[in-house]
Amino acid sequence: MGKSTFGNIFTVTTWGESHGKALGAVIDGCPAGLPLSEEDIQKYLDRRKPGQSRFTTARKEGDLAEILSGVFEGKTTGTPISVIVRNTDQRSRDYGNLATSYRPGHADYTFDQKYGIRDYRGGGRSSGRETIGRTAAGAIAAKILNELGIRFCTYSKSIGPVSISEFHPDEINNNAFYMPDAGAAAAAGAYLEECMKTHDSAGGVIECRITGVPAGLGDPVFDKLDAALARAVMSIGAVKAVEIGDGIQVSSMNGSTDNDGFCNKNGSIQKTSNHAGGIMGGISDGSEIILRAAIKPTPSISQPQQTVSKDGKNISLEIHGRHDPVIVPRAVVVVESMCALTLVDALFSNMSARIDKIKDFYTFMR
Amino acid sequence: MGKSTFGNIFTVTTWGESHGKALGAVIDGCPAGLPLSEEDIQKYLDRRKPGQSRFTTARKEGDLAEILSGVFEGKTTGTPISVIVRNTDQRSRDYGNLATSYRPGHADYTFDQKYGIRDYRGGGRSSGRETIGRTAAGAIAAKILNELGIRFCTYSKSIGPVSISEFHPDEINNNAFYMPDAGAAAAAGAYLEECMKTHDSAGGVIECRITGVPAGLGDPVFDKLDAALARAVMSIGAVKAVEIGDGIQVSSMNGSTDNDGFCNKNGSIQKTSNHAGGIMGGISDGSEIILRAAIKPTPSISQPQQTVSKDGKNISLEIHGRHDPVIVPRAVVVVESMCALTLVDALFSNMSARIDKIKDFYTFMR
Amino acid sequence: MGKSTFGNIFTVTTWGESHGKALGAVIDGCPAGLPLSEEDIQKYLDRRKPGQSRFTTARKEGDLAEILSGVFEGKTTGTPISVIVRNTDQRSRDYGNLATSYRPGHADYTFDQKYGIRDYRGGGRSSGRETIGRTAAGAIAAKILNELGIRFCTYSKSIGPVSISEFHPDEINNNAFYMPDAGAAAAAGAYLEECMKTHDSAGGVIECRITGVPAGLGDPVFDKLDAALARAVMSIGAVKAVEIGDGIQVSSMNGSTDNDGFCNKNGSIQKTSNHAGGIMGGISDGSEIILRAAIKPTPSISQPQQTVSKDGKNISLEIHGRHDPVIVPRAVVVVESMCALTLVDALFSNMSARIDKIKDFYTFMR
Amino acid sequence: MGKSTFGNIFTVTTWGESHGKALGAVIDGCPAGLPLSEEDIQKYLDRRKPGQSRFTTARKEGDLAEILSGVFEGKTTGTPISVIVRNTDQRSRDYGNLATSYRPGHADYTFDQKYGIRDYRGGGRSSGRETIGRTAAGAIAAKILNELGIRFCTYSKSIGPVSISEFHPDEINNNAFYMPDAGAAAAAGAYLEECMKTHDSAGGVIECRITGVPAGLGDPVFDKLDAALARAVMSIGAVKAVEIGDGIQVSSMNGSTDNDGFCNKNGSIQKTSNHAGGIMGGISDGSEIILRAAIKPTPSISQPQQTVSKDGKNISLEIHGRHDPVIVPRAVVVVESMCALTLVDALFSNMSARIDKIKDFYTFMR
């Protein structure tokens, strides 16, 4: 499998560097007949674009999506969908000492160790701009899921030390942090102002809730749905932990408090609680899927930091220019996108789980 | 890719049910010329076998590994290695109401929803015995890594509410919990005695530290080394969270406290701290890799639990028989195995990262 | 993907050497609910077993299939099906100079070059016995296809210079060569008698015809159905050419004679000819799929042959023991098996080709 | 694996329709440090571009390659290389009855059956223009192989009934058919003139010879090098047969005439003949790899042909416009490209075949 390809049946291959000519994604295995426009993709990209508030970088990147293939007369054709986003600002510029020094918290050193060469302009392939391709693909995946009644609710659960204490879904799009709690959002803003004054940055936690997922998705061993989600979300640059359901808390719980009972409610079997976060034995159980990702603080800070130059000299590095003091808000749609990509693949994979349903499917075709 | 297959170049395919005739694994892509015996595998299997202490189930399964292919005159030949472990105790028995009721915390319900049929004997494919195949493969992966100077130190960091406060690697194999802290192990034992009295169970946290990993393993986007590790470890039955380095803590740290600086120490570039847990931008940085997994409490408890029968009746279920009050100790080697499998694959994948090294490789061959 | 694994959704992983303890296959991605017994598999294995006539080796291998997992109460459960065939005759014996010399037409030399070590007993992994795993898996694939009305007719089209001139399907199982022409079978027998007298061997052509395949299987670019079939069949040891439909003949035809017209027959669209062999643009067109494989003569002959020893000395080698003077008849079921495996995978892959059918599928599930 | 993705380690994902905005390829897994320019790719594209002679369509497509990512300061960086070719002529035009009728010999019918929707403009995804992406990727693969001393010689062996009788490599680029025999090329030209007069088309055979391939590439079972090559080449639109070495002829040969002996020539082990075409047991043996592909006649001919309309009416169809009377010459570079892609993948895969070489590789890295 290509190293920049995600998925088994519904796949996305991303490409592009921060300051190259363009970035993009090829989405393959998308079913034919899905209505799809550039606006569908743009809506997702706009959720991760810079300049949304004073807490995100002021860089002006239009990040306009163009579809180059795979859509005909407003519908997908079943062939690969190529989406491209041109980098508008490519003028030659001074990259300072990016070429010759290793920024703490970044991948400069490891890229050099692995490849012996590195596109140092703005982080190159390891830039956060790499998530443009994921998000474009996620928009398509989410559109497919939407057709099947599956809905996402993704938001910042905490920014630095500030956690939400209330949950109002309608509030999520009303503040700069995509928090479902206006009070927490205000406190997060105040905290970030302090960080900016000290030339520092903050992290946070993103939570993704998915409803309408039918029971039966995921496979019992290595392709457990939670394993696939964990890989998908951990592959986002700044994520350092992934939790499902009660997550880390289960380690200090007891069987009697962690187990979800079952009951028959008006003829449908339901769980009496959802500590498991909607996945049992790696397979979706029909209840809400709940996932959290811990995002590290933006590594680019303008404080002096100890590091080394490429030729091995100990130096003190200050990173100038505007950088996001927190990337959590912009990463919300990226987490959602990776979950959507994972779910679509699981949905398609599950279609061949039972011989009776396969027979129905092909009988119906004739 | 097969749903029961793990890995891209070095792969393992596992098979088998808890109470079927046997369980096993086919390990493919193993390099030729590696000395390998059944004892190498048995040592790993013995670390997960039942009956090691009074805190693990007393079931007597020998779990003896037999190699059926891929090894000739004591060395691997490069062809698939088939390892089989016979289930010794297969007599027909009374499985009580396992066939007709859904145990809380188990995959009974989701298997039925997905497949419409379920081998209910002892959990079938979703039993913890499925990890036998992983562990056999992990033993081979670890042997390869050992040849390259890569070493594992894996242990229980906490059992229920009891966490280690000291770290003595030599202690790990001295107590029933594989804890590097004798005091914590004693406290964990006391805690579990209480759990057993109340017919309850406990979870815990496993930590895996890997040294000797060269910089450069892992790929920058979807196949980040941490993403691959997260998927590998989250695919183990009871794991509900995976952390790398500082993990969940990074969400409330600042850039200035989370970033690892670099320095030149006697001519070699090293990091001044290791908050990142040995992986930067998805690529190993040459320092220790640190990973934690949160394990949920054993779901089989003999308290009455609310659930439903297969035909939808609300019932109260009591699960009898001896069950592990905690599976954390037996899962230690499984976590290590999954990390070893992931690393071997990353090592092999990395061999084609640079054209100069490829040329050296093939020039040397001629 | 594992090097000994075939398929994307329905996969088979084979393992085992000619004179090891056993050979086998793990079949994964098999839908749940399929009735399956060891007899189903044995029927296929019996078609490739030795000793069927005086033109096949007299070695007595029972080749009895045992199912170790994945089947419960007579039905598949959706989990991996492990099939094992024990090698009954493993006594230590004299392998002559097999260990130290390179047999012409065999893989001895290339295995040594690749791996630096080789299980020389009876060809090891490169023995024709490797096809046992393929055939066991093929039996399961064929059973699935059968449920959907897909039927195979596979036979020897030629043995050495003797080609069939008539086509009587009922005759196929009446002669030692699986030829649909009794006269040709008699002539083939006479030809082989001559070969045996001169200590020589023969090849032949196998043809596989598949009916009942719905239009729409296969993907338009790299995963064309014909490309997948070609790979599947060319991966059988002795195959040196694969043709689809008119095959090699198309190179000297004209567009006007090679194109298949379409017509409406009683409301169904059909082709007026089938030069394409049932596949257009890589996708099945609903007509009969026709494939041919050219099989090389058995390389083991007891004439003296020029070769070298492992340490580079020029030697003359005579291979003793009974060997098949022709392997074509025994390869018939192997070709059929590889085609069946390919088709099942294409069937499952095709289920997510259209959003309207996906919606129907999941609506029906609720 | 994505359906439009080829390869396991070195992968190419192609996208684009004949009359869409653009076509392209994403090449991933390319080693870092390879010098690469747009000219390298253009040279390959020019070998397949239209308008090279009066026997190829006069359509004027510049087919100019642009590299959008993965190359920095003239060298590959190890990240995905995105190559795009804009379609210059996209004006809205009359596609006649292409939208509503099924052309014989084309994929119109099967696309409609599979997807229920079809980009009918110029064949859409099933157009020969799809090979632009393969060829761009093939140019990169060939450049890697070139660094390792591997060379291709690919040419038309026959055009319609006209086969080469001499072999002068220098002649290949001197005639419109890429034939290594000027006399045959002249005869082919005369034959095609006749075809064009009768509004008909011709096919042919392409042969690819590869020298410098080290012994040891390919894997023994499903991933045999010949199986991989067969799949790669059969996935090209018009190919209906693939042969390795003596190919179809082996079916009527004897073991004594088909087996290649070995001899020691001045200290190096060589084969005394090459009936096998450089591959034994699926593994390269160090001698020349020889492969042939049978190409069908261009299906677009301006004779009236019997077919049906999309709504099922029997009609007579005449296809107007200029079409290649033979596509064989333009397909030569496509066959070469697919073989190059296959070989690069096999080269990289082979690097982890032996533990001793892996140890050398990683020891050298430290």
PDB file of C-alpha atoms in Angstrom, chain A residues 60-256:
ATOM      1  CA  LYS A  60      -3.977  34.300   3.703  1.00  0.00           C
ATOM      2  CA  GLU A  61      -4.316  31.056   1.874  1.00  0.00           C
ATOM      3  CA  GLY A  62      -7.449  30.836  -0.185  1.00  0.00           C
ATOM      4  CA  ASP A  63      -7.283  27.043  -0.194  1.00  0.00           C
ATOM      5  CA  LEU A  64      -9.722  26.748  -3.073  1.00  0.00           C
ATOM      6  CA  ALA A  65     -10.585  23.196  -4.101  1.00  0.00           C
ATOM      7  CA  GLU A  66     -10.743  22.240  -7.766  1.00  0.00           C
ATOM      8  CA  ILE A  67     -12.047  18.838  -8.916  1.00  0.00           C
ATOM      9  CA  LEU A  68     -10.092  17.575 -11.915  1.00  0.00           C
ATOM     10  CA  SER A  69     -11.631  14.152 -12.523  1.00  0.00           C
ATOM     11  CA  GLY A  70     -14.158  11.575 -11.427  1.00  0.00           C
ATOM     12  CA  VAL A  71     -17.227  13.816 -11.484  1.00  0.00           C
ATOM     13  CA  PHE A  72     -19.474  14.127 -14.543  1.00  0.00           C
ATOM     14  CA  GLU A  73     -22.611  16.223 -14.797  1.00  0.00           C
ATOM     15  CA  GLY A  74     -22.602  16.763 -11.032  1.00  0.00           C
ATOM     16  CA  LYS A  75     -22.233  13.145 -10.008  1.00  0.00           C
ATOM     17  CA  THR A  76     -19.370  10.841  -9.203  1.00  0.00           C
ATOM     18  CA  THR A  77     -18.635   8.244 -11.878  1.00  0.00           C
ATOM     19  CA  GLY A  78     -16.863   5.626  -9.771  1.00  0.00           C
ATOM     20  CA  THR A  79     -13.448   6.635 -11.123  1.00  0.00           C
ATOM     21  CA  PRO A  80     -10.737   8.446  -9.128  1.00  0.00           C
ATOM     22  CA  ILE A  81     -11.606  11.944  -7.957  1.00  0.00           C
ATOM     23  CA  SER A  82      -8.591  14.236  -8.191  1.00  0.00           C
ATOM     24  CA  VAL A  83      -8.839  17.331  -6.010  1.00  0.00           C
ATOM     25  CA  ILE A  84      -6.203  20.034  -6.193  1.00  0.00           C
ATOM     26  CA  VAL A  85      -5.575  23.138  -4.077  1.00  0.00           C
ATOM     27  CA  ARG A  86      -3.055  25.552  -5.543  1.00  0.00           C
ATOM     28  CA  ASN A  87      -0.603  27.265  -3.212  1.00  0.00           C
ATOM     29  CA  THR A  88      -1.170  30.906  -4.019  1.00  0.00           C
ATOM     30  CA  ASP A  89       1.841  32.367  -2.297  1.00  0.00           C
ATOM     31  CA  GLN A  90       4.954  30.783  -3.682  1.00  0.00           C
ATOM     32  CA  ARG A  91       7.274  33.706  -4.220  1.00  0.00           C
ATOM     33  CA  SER A  92      10.850  33.029  -3.444  1.00  0.00           C
ATOM     34  CA  ARG A  93      11.553  34.185   0.046  1.00  0.00           C
ATOM     35  CA  ASP A  94      13.969  34.005   2.879  1.00  0.00           C
ATOM     36  CA  TYR A  95      13.426  30.825   4.857  1.00  0.00           C
ATOM     37  CA  GLY A  96      15.953  32.037   7.404  1.00  0.00           C
ATOM     38  CA  ASN A  97      17.770  29.203   9.055  1.00  0.00           C
ATOM     39  CA  LEU A  98      15.034  26.630   8.420  1.00  0.00           C
ATOM     40  CA  ALA A  99      17.256  24.898   5.898  1.00  0.00           C
ATOM     41  CA  THR A 100      20.154  24.489   8.241  1.00  0.00           C
ATOM     42  CA  SER A 101      18.717  24.044  11.732  1.00  0.00           C
ATOM     43  CA  TYR A 102      16.424  21.561  13.426  1.00  0.00           C
ATOM     44  CA  ARG A 103      13.352  23.140  15.010  1.00  0.00           C
ATOM     45  CA  PRO A 104      12.361  21.511  18.333  1.00  0.00           C
ATOM     46  CA  GLY A 105       9.018  19.747  18.150  1.00  0.00           C
ATOM     47  CA  HIS A 106       9.148  19.522  14.352  1.00  0.00           C
ATOM     48  CA  ALA A 107      10.106  16.742  11.951  1.00  0.00           C
ATOM     49  CA  ASP A 108      13.118  18.517  10.457  1.00  0.00           C
ATOM     50  CA  TYR A 109      15.647  16.232  12.102  1.00  0.00           C
ATOM     51  CA  THR A 110      13.829  12.968  11.423  1.00  0.00           C
ATOM     52  CA  PHE A 111      13.221  13.845   7.762  1.00  0.00           C
ATOM     53  CA  ASP A 112      16.914  14.523   7.309  1.00  0.00           C
ATOM     54  CA  GLN A 113      17.792  11.279   9.051  1.00  0.00           C
ATOM     55  CA  LYS A 114      15.403   9.274   6.919  1.00  0.00           C
ATOM     56  CA  TYR A 115      15.780  10.860   3.498  1.00  0.00           C
ATOM     57  CA  GLY A 116      19.050  12.807   3.563  1.00  0.00           C
ATOM     58  CA  ILE A 117      17.191  15.652   1.835  1.00  0.00           C
ATOM     59  CA  ARG A 118      14.336  17.866   2.987  1.00  0.00           C
ATOM     60  CA  ASP A 119      12.029  20.467   1.452  1.00  0.00           C
ATOM     61  CA  TYR A 120      12.522  22.929   4.285  1.00  0.00           C
ATOM     62  CA  ARG A 121      10.132  25.565   2.973  1.00  0.00           C
ATOM     63  CA  GLY A 122       7.450  25.890   5.619  1.00  0.00           C
ATOM     64  CA  GLY A 123       7.837  22.348   6.830  1.00  0.00           C
ATOM     65  CA  GLY A 124       7.417  20.814   3.383  1.00  0.00           C
ATOM     66  CA  ARG A 125       5.500  17.564   3.554  1.00  0.00           C
ATOM     67  CA  SER A 126       5.372  17.580   7.372  1.00  0.00           C
ATOM     68  CA  SER A 127       3.521  20.888   7.422  1.00  0.00           C
ATOM     69  CA  GLY A 128      -0.014  21.056   8.739  1.00  0.00           C
ATOM     70  CA  ARG A 129      -0.993  21.939   5.185  1.00  0.00           C
ATOM     71  CA  GLU A 130      -0.707  18.229   4.405  1.00  0.00           C
ATOM     72  CA  THR A 131      -4.123  17.854   6.056  1.00  0.00           C
ATOM     73  CA  ILE A 132      -5.760  19.706   3.159  1.00  0.00           C
ATOM     74  CA  GLY A 133      -5.862  16.475   1.180  1.00  0.00           C
ATOM     75  CA  ARG A 134      -7.307  14.544   4.132  1.00  0.00           C
ATOM     76  CA  THR A 135      -9.998  17.139   4.639  1.00  0.00           C
ATOM     77  CA  ALA A 136     -11.005  17.217   0.980  1.00  0.00           C
ATOM     78  CA  ALA A 137     -11.357  13.434   1.061  1.00  0.00           C
ATOM     79  CA  GLY A 138     -13.145  13.588   4.394  1.00  0.00           C
ATOM     80  CA  ALA A 139     -15.777  15.873   2.888  1.00  0.00           C
ATOM     81  CA  ILE A 140     -16.581  13.214   0.296  1.00  0.00           C
ATOM     82  CA  ALA A 141     -16.618  10.440   2.882  1.00  0.00           C
ATOM     83  CA  ALA A 142     -18.923  12.474   5.103  1.00  0.00           C
ATOM     84  CA  LYS A 143     -21.266  13.027   2.177  1.00  0.00           C
ATOM     85  CA  ILE A 144     -21.540   9.281   1.637  1.00  0.00           C
ATOM     86  CA  LEU A 145     -22.158   8.693   5.343  1.00  0.00           C
ATOM     87  CA  ASN A 146     -24.770  11.412   5.336  1.00  0.00           C
ATOM     88  CA  GLU A 147     -26.706   9.538   2.653  1.00  0.00           C
ATOM     89  CA  LEU A 148     -26.849   6.618   5.080  1.00  0.00           C
ATOM     90  CA  GLY A 149     -27.970   8.687   8.048  1.00  0.00           C
ATOM     91  CA  ILE A 150     -24.649   8.862   9.843  1.00  0.00           C
ATOM     92  CA  ARG A 151     -23.890  12.189  11.538  1.00  0.00           C
ATOM     93  CA  PHE A 152     -20.790  13.725  13.147  1.00  0.00           C
ATOM     94  CA  CYS A 153     -20.485  16.080  16.069  1.00  0.00           C
ATOM     95  CA  THR A 154     -16.843  17.071  16.536  1.00  0.00           C
ATOM     96  CA  TYR A 155     -15.538  19.786  18.827  1.00  0.00           C
ATOM     97  CA  SER A 156     -12.783  20.959  21.146  1.00  0.00           C
ATOM     98  CA  LYS A 157     -13.271  19.415  24.559  1.00  0.00           C
ATOM     99  CA  SER A 158     -10.412  21.337  26.088  1.00  0.00           C
ATOM    100  CA  ILE A 159      -7.924  24.051  25.153  1.00  0.00           C
ATOM    101  CA  GLY A 160      -4.861  23.944  27.368  1.00  0.00           C
ATOM    102  CA  PRO A 161      -6.152  23.587  30.929  1.00  0.00           C
ATOM    103  CA  VAL A 162      -9.660  24.831  30.038  1.00  0.00           C
ATOM    104  CA  SER A 163     -12.220  22.031  29.627  1.00  0.00           C
ATOM    105  CA  ILE A 164     -15.867  22.298  28.687  1.00  0.00           C
ATOM    106  CA  SER A 165     -18.371  21.842  31.475  1.00  0.00           C
ATOM    107  CA  GLU A 166     -21.525  22.146  29.383  1.00  0.00           C
ATOM    108  CA  PHE A 167     -22.529  20.655  26.053  1.00  0.00           C
ATOM    109  CA  HIS A 168     -24.536  22.778  23.610  1.00  0.00           C
ATOM    110  CA  PRO A 169     -24.053  21.469  20.079  1.00  0.00           C
ATOM    111  CA  ASP A 170     -25.454  24.670  18.572  1.00  0.00           C
ATOM    112  CA  GLU A 171     -22.684  26.645  20.238  1.00  0.00           C
ATOM    113  CA  ILE A 172     -19.894  24.746  18.470  1.00  0.00           C
ATOM    114  CA  ASN A 173     -19.844  26.980  15.393  1.00  0.00           C
ATOM    115  CA  ASN A 174     -20.321  30.176  17.383  1.00  0.00           C
ATOM    116  CA  ASN A 175     -16.839  30.537  18.814  1.00  0.00           C
ATOM    117  CA  ALA A 176     -13.273  30.509  17.568  1.00  0.00           C
ATOM    118  CA  PHE A 177     -12.514  27.201  19.259  1.00  0.00           C
ATOM    119  CA  TYR A 178     -15.400  25.024  18.085  1.00  0.00           C
ATOM    120  CA  MET A 179     -16.290  24.446  21.740  1.00  0.00           C
ATOM    121  CA  PRO A 180     -19.849  23.445  22.717  1.00  0.00           C
ATOM    122  CA  ASP A 181     -19.631  25.697  25.777  1.00  0.00           C
ATOM    123  CA  ALA A 182     -19.514  29.500  25.403  1.00  0.00           C
ATOM    124  CA  GLY A 183     -18.095  30.009  28.875  1.00  0.00           C
ATOM    125  CA  ALA A 184     -15.240  27.616  28.271  1.00  0.00           C
ATOM    126  CA  ALA A 185     -14.576  29.259  24.921  1.00  0.00           C
ATOM    127  CA  ALA A 186     -14.246  32.639  26.629  1.00  0.00           C
ATOM    128  CA  ALA A 187     -11.891  31.176  29.219  1.00  0.00           C
ATOM    129  CA  ALA A 188      -9.870  29.475  26.476  1.00  0.00           C
ATOM    130  CA  GLY A 189      -9.538  32.817  24.691  1.00  0.00           C
ATOM    131  CA  ALA A 190      -8.251  34.464  27.841  1.00  0.00           C
ATOM    132  CA  TYR A 191      -5.784  31.638  28.396  1.00  0.00           C
ATOM    133  CA  LEU A 192      -4.468  31.921  24.863  1.00  0.00           C
ATOM    134  CA  GLU A 193      -4.000  35.672  25.203  1.00  0.00           C
ATOM    135  CA  GLU A 194      -1.654  34.891  28.076  1.00  0.00           C
ATOM    136  CA  CYS A 195       0.175  32.275  26.004  1.00  0.00           C
ATOM    137  CA  MET A 196       0.650  34.752  23.172  1.00  0.00           C
ATOM    138  CA  LYS A 197       2.067  37.328  25.534  1.00  0.00           C
ATOM    139  CA  THR A 198       4.718  34.877  26.691  1.00  0.00           C
ATOM    140  CA  HIS A 199       5.367  33.744  23.118  1.00  0.00           C
ATOM    141  CA  ASP A 200       4.077  30.320  24.009  1.00  0.00           C
ATOM    142  CA  SER A 201       1.457  27.943  22.635  1.00  0.00           C
ATOM    143  CA  ALA A 202      -1.212  25.513  23.867  1.00  0.00           C
ATOM    144  CA  GLY A 203      -2.703  22.121  23.035  1.00  0.00           C
ATOM    145  CA  GLY A 204      -6.070  20.568  23.740  1.00  0.00           C
ATOM    146  CA  VAL A 205      -8.436  17.659  23.310  1.00  0.00           C
ATOM    147  CA  ILE A 206     -10.804  17.053  20.401  1.00  0.00           C
ATOM    148  CA  GLU A 207     -13.830  14.809  20.792  1.00  0.00           C
ATOM    149  CA  CYS A 208     -15.744  13.204  17.956  1.00  0.00           C
ATOM    150  CA  ARG A 209     -19.223  11.697  18.395  1.00  0.00           C
ATOM    151  CA  ILE A 210     -20.807   9.715  15.586  1.00  0.00           C
ATOM    152  CA  THR A 211     -24.465   8.727  15.542  1.00  0.00           C
ATOM    153  CA  GLY A 212     -26.441   6.541  13.182  1.00  0.00           C
ATOM    154  CA  VAL A 213     -23.700   3.960  12.708  1.00  0.00           C
ATOM    155  CA  PRO A 214     -25.271   0.543  12.119  1.00  0.00           C
ATOM    156  CA  ALA A 215     -24.108  -2.365  14.266  1.00  0.00           C
ATOM    157  CA  GLY A 216     -21.659  -4.672  12.529  1.00  0.00           C
ATOM    158  CA  LEU A 217     -18.907  -2.399  11.186  1.00  0.00           C
ATOM    159  CA  GLY A 218     -15.298  -3.371  11.831  1.00  0.00           C
ATOM    160  CA  ASP A 219     -13.544  -6.712  11.857  1.00  0.00           C
ATOM    161  CA  PRO A 220     -12.717  -8.761  14.937  1.00  0.00           C
ATOM    162  CA  VAL A 221      -8.929  -8.948  14.963  1.00  0.00           C
ATOM    163  CA  PHE A 222      -6.393  -6.517  13.492  1.00  0.00           C
ATOM    164  CA  ASP A 223      -8.999  -4.449  11.654  1.00  0.00           C
ATOM    165  CA  LYS A 224     -11.076  -3.659  14.701  1.00  0.00           C
ATOM    166  CA  LEU A 225     -13.018  -0.465  14.107  1.00  0.00           C
ATOM    167  CA  ASP A 226     -11.363   1.175  17.119  1.00  0.00           C
ATOM    168  CA  ALA A 227      -7.916   0.138  15.908  1.00  0.00           C
ATOM    169  CA  ALA A 228      -8.625   1.611  12.496  1.00  0.00           C
ATOM    170  CA  LEU A 229      -9.906   4.835  14.057  1.00  0.00           C
ATOM    171  CA  ALA A 230      -6.889   5.050  16.355  1.00  0.00           C
ATOM    172  CA  ARG A 231      -4.500   4.707  13.466  1.00  0.00           C
ATOM    173  CA  ALA A 232      -6.436   7.213  11.384  1.00  0.00           C
ATOM    174  CA  VAL A 233      -6.481   9.861  14.083  1.00  0.00           C
ATOM    175  CA  MET A 234      -2.963   9.200  15.410  1.00  0.00           C
ATOM    176  CA  SER A 235      -1.695   9.779  11.872  1.00  0.00           C
ATOM    177  CA  ILE A 236      -2.620  13.463  12.221  1.00  0.00           C
ATOM    178  CA  GLY A 237       0.568  15.374  12.935  1.00  0.00           C
ATOM    179  CA  ALA A 238       0.079  16.668  16.462  1.00  0.00           C
ATOM    180  CA  VAL A 239      -1.950  13.835  18.014  1.00  0.00           C
ATOM    181  CA  LYS A 240      -0.217  12.024  20.884  1.00  0.00           C
ATOM    182  CA  ALA A 241      -3.066   9.948  22.367  1.00  0.00           C
ATOM    183  CA  VAL A 242      -6.336   8.431  21.212  1.00  0.00           C
ATOM    184  CA  GLU A 243      -9.129   7.228  23.477  1.00  0.00           C
ATOM    185  CA  ILE A 244     -12.330   5.299  22.698  1.00  0.00           C
ATOM    186  CA  GLY A 245     -15.338   5.614  25.019  1.00  0.00           C
ATOM    187  CA  ASP A 246     -14.130   5.903  28.610  1.00  0.00           C
ATOM    188  CA  GLY A 247     -10.580   5.597  27.304  1.00  0.00           C
ATOM    189  CA  ILE A 248      -7.789   5.912  29.818  1.00  0.00           C
ATOM    190  CA  GLN A 249     -10.332   5.880  32.673  1.00  0.00           C
ATOM    191  CA  VAL A 250     -11.130   2.198  32.129  1.00  0.00           C
ATOM    192  CA  SER A 251      -7.772   1.272  33.599  1.00  0.00           C
ATOM    193  CA  SER A 252      -8.990   2.163  37.088  1.00  0.00           C
ATOM    194  CA  MET A 253     -12.593   1.017  36.703  1.00  0.00           C
ATOM    195  CA  ASN A 254     -14.059  -2.357  37.647  1.00  0.00           C
ATOM    196  CA  GLY A 255     -15.863  -4.825  35.456  1.00  0.00           C
ATOM    197  CA  SER A 256     -19.080  -4.018  37.273  1.00  0.00           C
TER     198      SER A 256
END
